[in-house]
Short mmCIF file of N, CA and C in Angstrom, two decimals:
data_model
loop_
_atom_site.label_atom_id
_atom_site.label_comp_id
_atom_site.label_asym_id
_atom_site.label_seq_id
_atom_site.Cartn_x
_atom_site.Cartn_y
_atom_site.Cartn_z
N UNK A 996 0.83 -1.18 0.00
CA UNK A 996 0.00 0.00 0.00
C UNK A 996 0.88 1.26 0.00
N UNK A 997 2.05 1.35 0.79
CA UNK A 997 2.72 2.04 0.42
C UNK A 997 3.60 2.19 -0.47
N UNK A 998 3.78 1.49 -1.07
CA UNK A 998 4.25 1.46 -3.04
C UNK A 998 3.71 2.22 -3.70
N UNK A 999 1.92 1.87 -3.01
CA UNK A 999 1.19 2.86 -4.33
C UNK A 999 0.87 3.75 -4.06
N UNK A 1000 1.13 4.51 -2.85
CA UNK A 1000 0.73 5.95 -2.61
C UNK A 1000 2.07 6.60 -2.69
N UNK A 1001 2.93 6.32 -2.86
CA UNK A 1001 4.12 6.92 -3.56
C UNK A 1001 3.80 7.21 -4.55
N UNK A 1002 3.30 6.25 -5.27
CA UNK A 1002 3.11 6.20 -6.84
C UNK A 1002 1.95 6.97 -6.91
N UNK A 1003 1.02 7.16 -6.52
CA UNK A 1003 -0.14 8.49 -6.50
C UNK A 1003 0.42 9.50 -6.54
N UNK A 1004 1.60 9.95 -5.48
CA UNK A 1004 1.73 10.78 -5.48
C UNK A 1004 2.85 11.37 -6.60
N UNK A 1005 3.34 10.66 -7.12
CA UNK A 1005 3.93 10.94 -8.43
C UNK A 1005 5.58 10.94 -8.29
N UNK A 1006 6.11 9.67 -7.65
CA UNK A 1006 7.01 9.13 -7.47
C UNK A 1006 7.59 8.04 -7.80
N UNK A 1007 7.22 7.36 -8.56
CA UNK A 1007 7.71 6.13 -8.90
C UNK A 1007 8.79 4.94 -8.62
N UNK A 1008 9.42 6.36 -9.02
CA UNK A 1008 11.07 5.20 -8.14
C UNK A 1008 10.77 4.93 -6.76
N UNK A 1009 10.17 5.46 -5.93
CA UNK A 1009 10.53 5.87 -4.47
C UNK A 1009 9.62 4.46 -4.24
N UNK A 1010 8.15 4.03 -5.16
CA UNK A 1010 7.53 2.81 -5.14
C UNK A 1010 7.59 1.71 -5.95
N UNK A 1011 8.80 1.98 -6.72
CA UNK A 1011 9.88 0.77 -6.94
C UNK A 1011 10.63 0.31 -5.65
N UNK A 1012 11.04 1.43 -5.07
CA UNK A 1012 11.69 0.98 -3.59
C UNK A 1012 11.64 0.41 -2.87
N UNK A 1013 10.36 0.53 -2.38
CA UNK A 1013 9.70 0.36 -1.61
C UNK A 1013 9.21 -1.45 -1.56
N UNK A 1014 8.62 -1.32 -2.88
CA UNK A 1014 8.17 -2.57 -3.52
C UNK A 1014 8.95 -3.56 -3.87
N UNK A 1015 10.48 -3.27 -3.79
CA UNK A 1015 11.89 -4.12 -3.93
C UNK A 1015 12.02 -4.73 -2.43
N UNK A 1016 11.63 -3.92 -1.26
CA UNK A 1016 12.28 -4.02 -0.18
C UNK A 1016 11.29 -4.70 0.57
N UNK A 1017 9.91 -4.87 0.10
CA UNK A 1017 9.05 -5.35 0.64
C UNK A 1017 7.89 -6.67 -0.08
N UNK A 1018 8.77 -7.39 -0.34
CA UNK A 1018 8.37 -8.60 -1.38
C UNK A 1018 7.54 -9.80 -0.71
N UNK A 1019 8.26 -10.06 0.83
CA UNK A 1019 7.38 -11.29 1.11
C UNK A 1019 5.87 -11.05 1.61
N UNK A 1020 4.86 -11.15 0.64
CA UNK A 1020 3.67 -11.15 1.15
C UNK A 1020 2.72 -12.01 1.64
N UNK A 1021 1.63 -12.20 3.09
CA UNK A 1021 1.32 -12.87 3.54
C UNK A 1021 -0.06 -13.28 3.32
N UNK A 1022 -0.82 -12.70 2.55
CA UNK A 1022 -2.14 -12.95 1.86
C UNK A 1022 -2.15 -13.19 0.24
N UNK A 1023 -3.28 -13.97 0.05
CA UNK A 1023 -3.43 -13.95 -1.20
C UNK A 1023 -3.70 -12.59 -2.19
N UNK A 1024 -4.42 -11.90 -1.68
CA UNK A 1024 -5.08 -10.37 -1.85
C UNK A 1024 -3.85 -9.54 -1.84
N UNK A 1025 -3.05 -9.86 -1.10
CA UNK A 1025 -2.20 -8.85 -0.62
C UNK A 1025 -1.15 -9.39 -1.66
N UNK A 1026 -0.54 -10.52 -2.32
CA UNK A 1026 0.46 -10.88 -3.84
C UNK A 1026 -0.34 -10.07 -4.28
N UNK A 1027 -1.78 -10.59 -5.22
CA UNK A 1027 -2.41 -9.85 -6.00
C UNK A 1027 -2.02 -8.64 -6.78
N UNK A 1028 -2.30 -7.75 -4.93
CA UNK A 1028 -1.85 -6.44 -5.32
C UNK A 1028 -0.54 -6.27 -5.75
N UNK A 1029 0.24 -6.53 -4.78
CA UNK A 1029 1.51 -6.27 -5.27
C UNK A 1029 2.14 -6.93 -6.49
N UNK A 1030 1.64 -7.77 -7.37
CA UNK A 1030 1.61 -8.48 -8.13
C UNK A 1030 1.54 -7.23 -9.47
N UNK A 1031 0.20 -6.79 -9.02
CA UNK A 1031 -0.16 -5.81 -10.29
C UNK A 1031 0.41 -4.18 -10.30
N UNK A 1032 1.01 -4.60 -9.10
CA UNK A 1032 1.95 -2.50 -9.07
C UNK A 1032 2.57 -3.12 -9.37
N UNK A 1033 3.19 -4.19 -9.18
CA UNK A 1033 4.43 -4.71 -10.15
C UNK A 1033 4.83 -4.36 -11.67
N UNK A 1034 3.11 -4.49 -11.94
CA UNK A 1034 3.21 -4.59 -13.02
C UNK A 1034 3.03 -3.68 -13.71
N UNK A 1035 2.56 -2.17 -13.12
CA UNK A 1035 2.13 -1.02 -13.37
C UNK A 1035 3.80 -0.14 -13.35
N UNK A 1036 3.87 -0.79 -12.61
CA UNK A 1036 5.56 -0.35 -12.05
C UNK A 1036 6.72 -0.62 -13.85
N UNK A 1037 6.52 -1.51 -14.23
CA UNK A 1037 7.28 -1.87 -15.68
C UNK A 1037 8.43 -2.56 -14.33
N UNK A 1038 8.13 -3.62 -13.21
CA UNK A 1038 9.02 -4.34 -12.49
C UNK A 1038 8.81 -5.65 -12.03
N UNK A 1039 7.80 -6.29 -12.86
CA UNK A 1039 7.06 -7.25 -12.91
C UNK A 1039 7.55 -8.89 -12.65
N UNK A 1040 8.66 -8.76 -13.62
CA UNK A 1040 9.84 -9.84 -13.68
C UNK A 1040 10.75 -9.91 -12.57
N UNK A 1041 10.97 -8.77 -12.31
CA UNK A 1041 12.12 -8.57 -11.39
C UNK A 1041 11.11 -8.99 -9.70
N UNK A 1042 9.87 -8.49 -9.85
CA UNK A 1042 9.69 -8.71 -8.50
C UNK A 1042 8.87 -10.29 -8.38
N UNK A 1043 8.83 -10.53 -9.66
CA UNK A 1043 8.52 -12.33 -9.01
C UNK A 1043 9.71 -13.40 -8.65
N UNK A 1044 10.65 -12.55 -9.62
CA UNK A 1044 12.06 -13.20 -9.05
C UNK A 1044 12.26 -13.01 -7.54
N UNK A 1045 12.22 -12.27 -6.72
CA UNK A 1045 12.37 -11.99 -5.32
C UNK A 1045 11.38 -12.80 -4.45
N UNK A 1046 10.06 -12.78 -5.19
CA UNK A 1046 8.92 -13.72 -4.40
C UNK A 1046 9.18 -15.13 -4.24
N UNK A 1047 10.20 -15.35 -5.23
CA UNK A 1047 10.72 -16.87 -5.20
C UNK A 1047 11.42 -16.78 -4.39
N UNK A 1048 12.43 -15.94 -3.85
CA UNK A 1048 13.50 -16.08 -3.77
C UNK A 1048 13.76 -16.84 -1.72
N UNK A 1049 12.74 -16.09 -1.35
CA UNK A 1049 12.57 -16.70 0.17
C UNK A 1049 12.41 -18.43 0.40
N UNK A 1050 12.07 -19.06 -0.20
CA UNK A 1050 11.60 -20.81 -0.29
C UNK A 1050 13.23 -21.70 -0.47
N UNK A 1051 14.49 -20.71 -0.27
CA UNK A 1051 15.69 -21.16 -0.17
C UNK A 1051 16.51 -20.57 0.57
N UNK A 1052 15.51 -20.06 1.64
CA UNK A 1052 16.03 -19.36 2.38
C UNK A 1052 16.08 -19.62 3.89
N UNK A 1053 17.46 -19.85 4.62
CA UNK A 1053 17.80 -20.32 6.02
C UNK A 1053 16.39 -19.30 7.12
N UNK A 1054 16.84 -20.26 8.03
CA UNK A 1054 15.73 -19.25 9.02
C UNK A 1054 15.90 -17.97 9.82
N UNK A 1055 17.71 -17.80 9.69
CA UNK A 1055 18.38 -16.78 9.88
C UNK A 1055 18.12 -15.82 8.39
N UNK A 1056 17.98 -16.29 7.39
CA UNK A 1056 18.13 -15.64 6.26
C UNK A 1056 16.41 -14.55 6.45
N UNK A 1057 15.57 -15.57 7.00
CA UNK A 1057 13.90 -15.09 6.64
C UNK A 1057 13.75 -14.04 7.92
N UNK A 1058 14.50 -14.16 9.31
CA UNK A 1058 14.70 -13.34 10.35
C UNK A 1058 15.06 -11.97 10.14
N UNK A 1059 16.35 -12.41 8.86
CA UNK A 1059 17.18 -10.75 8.39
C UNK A 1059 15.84 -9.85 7.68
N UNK A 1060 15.30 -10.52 6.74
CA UNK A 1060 14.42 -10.17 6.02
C UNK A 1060 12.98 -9.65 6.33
N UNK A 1061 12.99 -10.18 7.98
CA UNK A 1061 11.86 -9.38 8.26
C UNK A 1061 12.21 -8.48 9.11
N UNK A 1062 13.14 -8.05 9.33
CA UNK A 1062 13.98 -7.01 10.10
C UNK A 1062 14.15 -5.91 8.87
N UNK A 1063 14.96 -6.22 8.01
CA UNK A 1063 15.11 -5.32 6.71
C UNK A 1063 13.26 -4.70 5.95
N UNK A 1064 12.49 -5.59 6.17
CA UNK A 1064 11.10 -5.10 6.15
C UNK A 1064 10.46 -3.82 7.13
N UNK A 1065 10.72 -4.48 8.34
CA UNK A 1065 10.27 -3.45 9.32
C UNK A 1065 11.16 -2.30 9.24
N UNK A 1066 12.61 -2.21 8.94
CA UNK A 1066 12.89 -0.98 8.74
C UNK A 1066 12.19 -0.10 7.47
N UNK A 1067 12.26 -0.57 6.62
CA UNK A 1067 11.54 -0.01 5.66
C UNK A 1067 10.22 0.50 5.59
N UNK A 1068 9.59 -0.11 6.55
CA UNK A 1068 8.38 0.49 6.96
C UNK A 1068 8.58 1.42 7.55
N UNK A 1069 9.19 1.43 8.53
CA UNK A 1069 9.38 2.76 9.42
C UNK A 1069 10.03 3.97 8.69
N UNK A 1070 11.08 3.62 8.32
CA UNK A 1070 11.09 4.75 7.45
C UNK A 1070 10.85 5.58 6.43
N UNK A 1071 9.78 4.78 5.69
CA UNK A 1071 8.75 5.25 4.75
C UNK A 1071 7.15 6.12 5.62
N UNK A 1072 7.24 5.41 6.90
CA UNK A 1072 6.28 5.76 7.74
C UNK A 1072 6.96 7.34 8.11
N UNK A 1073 8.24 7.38 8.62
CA UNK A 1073 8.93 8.84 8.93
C UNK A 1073 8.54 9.85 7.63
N UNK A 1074 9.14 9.05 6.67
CA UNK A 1074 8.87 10.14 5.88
C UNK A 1074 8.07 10.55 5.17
N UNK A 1075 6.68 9.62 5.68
CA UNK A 1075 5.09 10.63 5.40
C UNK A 1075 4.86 11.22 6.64
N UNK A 1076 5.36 11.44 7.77
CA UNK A 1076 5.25 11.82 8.73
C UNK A 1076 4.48 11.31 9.66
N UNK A 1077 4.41 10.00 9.76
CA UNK A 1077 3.77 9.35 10.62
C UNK A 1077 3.91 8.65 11.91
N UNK A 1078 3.81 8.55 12.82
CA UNK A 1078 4.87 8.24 13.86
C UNK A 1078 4.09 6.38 14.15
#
C-alpha cells in the first residue's frame, strides 16, 4: 500500500523501492496487489524473481528479512510523517 501511494503521489522510483524491499507477502489479496503494481511499475519480472526467492532461504536468512522489512516500513512511515 505504500508502493502505491508513492506512486499516487507521483514518485515512482521511491515505489519501486519500496516494492523491492518489501516482497514477502502474507495474503493472497495482498500478492495480488503487489503483483499488479508490479506490473504497473514496468518491475514485474524482477519482482517475481524476489517472491521466489525466500523458499531457499535459512531461518536466519527469513529473520534478516523481516527485520530489513520493518525498517523499511518505518522509514517510509517517517517520511510521510507518521509516527
Amino acid at each position: 500500500m505504500l508502493a502505491d501511494l508513492s506512486l499516487v503521489e507521483g514518485d515512482p522510483d521511491r515505489a519501486r523501492e519500496i516494492l523491492s524491499k518489501i516482497f514477502v507477502v502474507r495474503t493472497p489479496m495482498g500478492n495480488i496487489y503487489a503483483d499488479h503494481l508490479a506490473r504497473r511499475l514496468g518491475i514485474l519480472d524482477q519482482h517475481l524473481e524476489r517472491k521466489l526467492a525466500p523458499f531457499g532461504w535459512t531461518p536466519d536468512q527469513r529473520t534478516t528479512h523481516t527485520a530489513n522489512q520493518m525498517t523499511a516500513l518505518r522509514a517510509e512511515m517517517s517520511r510521510c510523517g507518521w509516527k
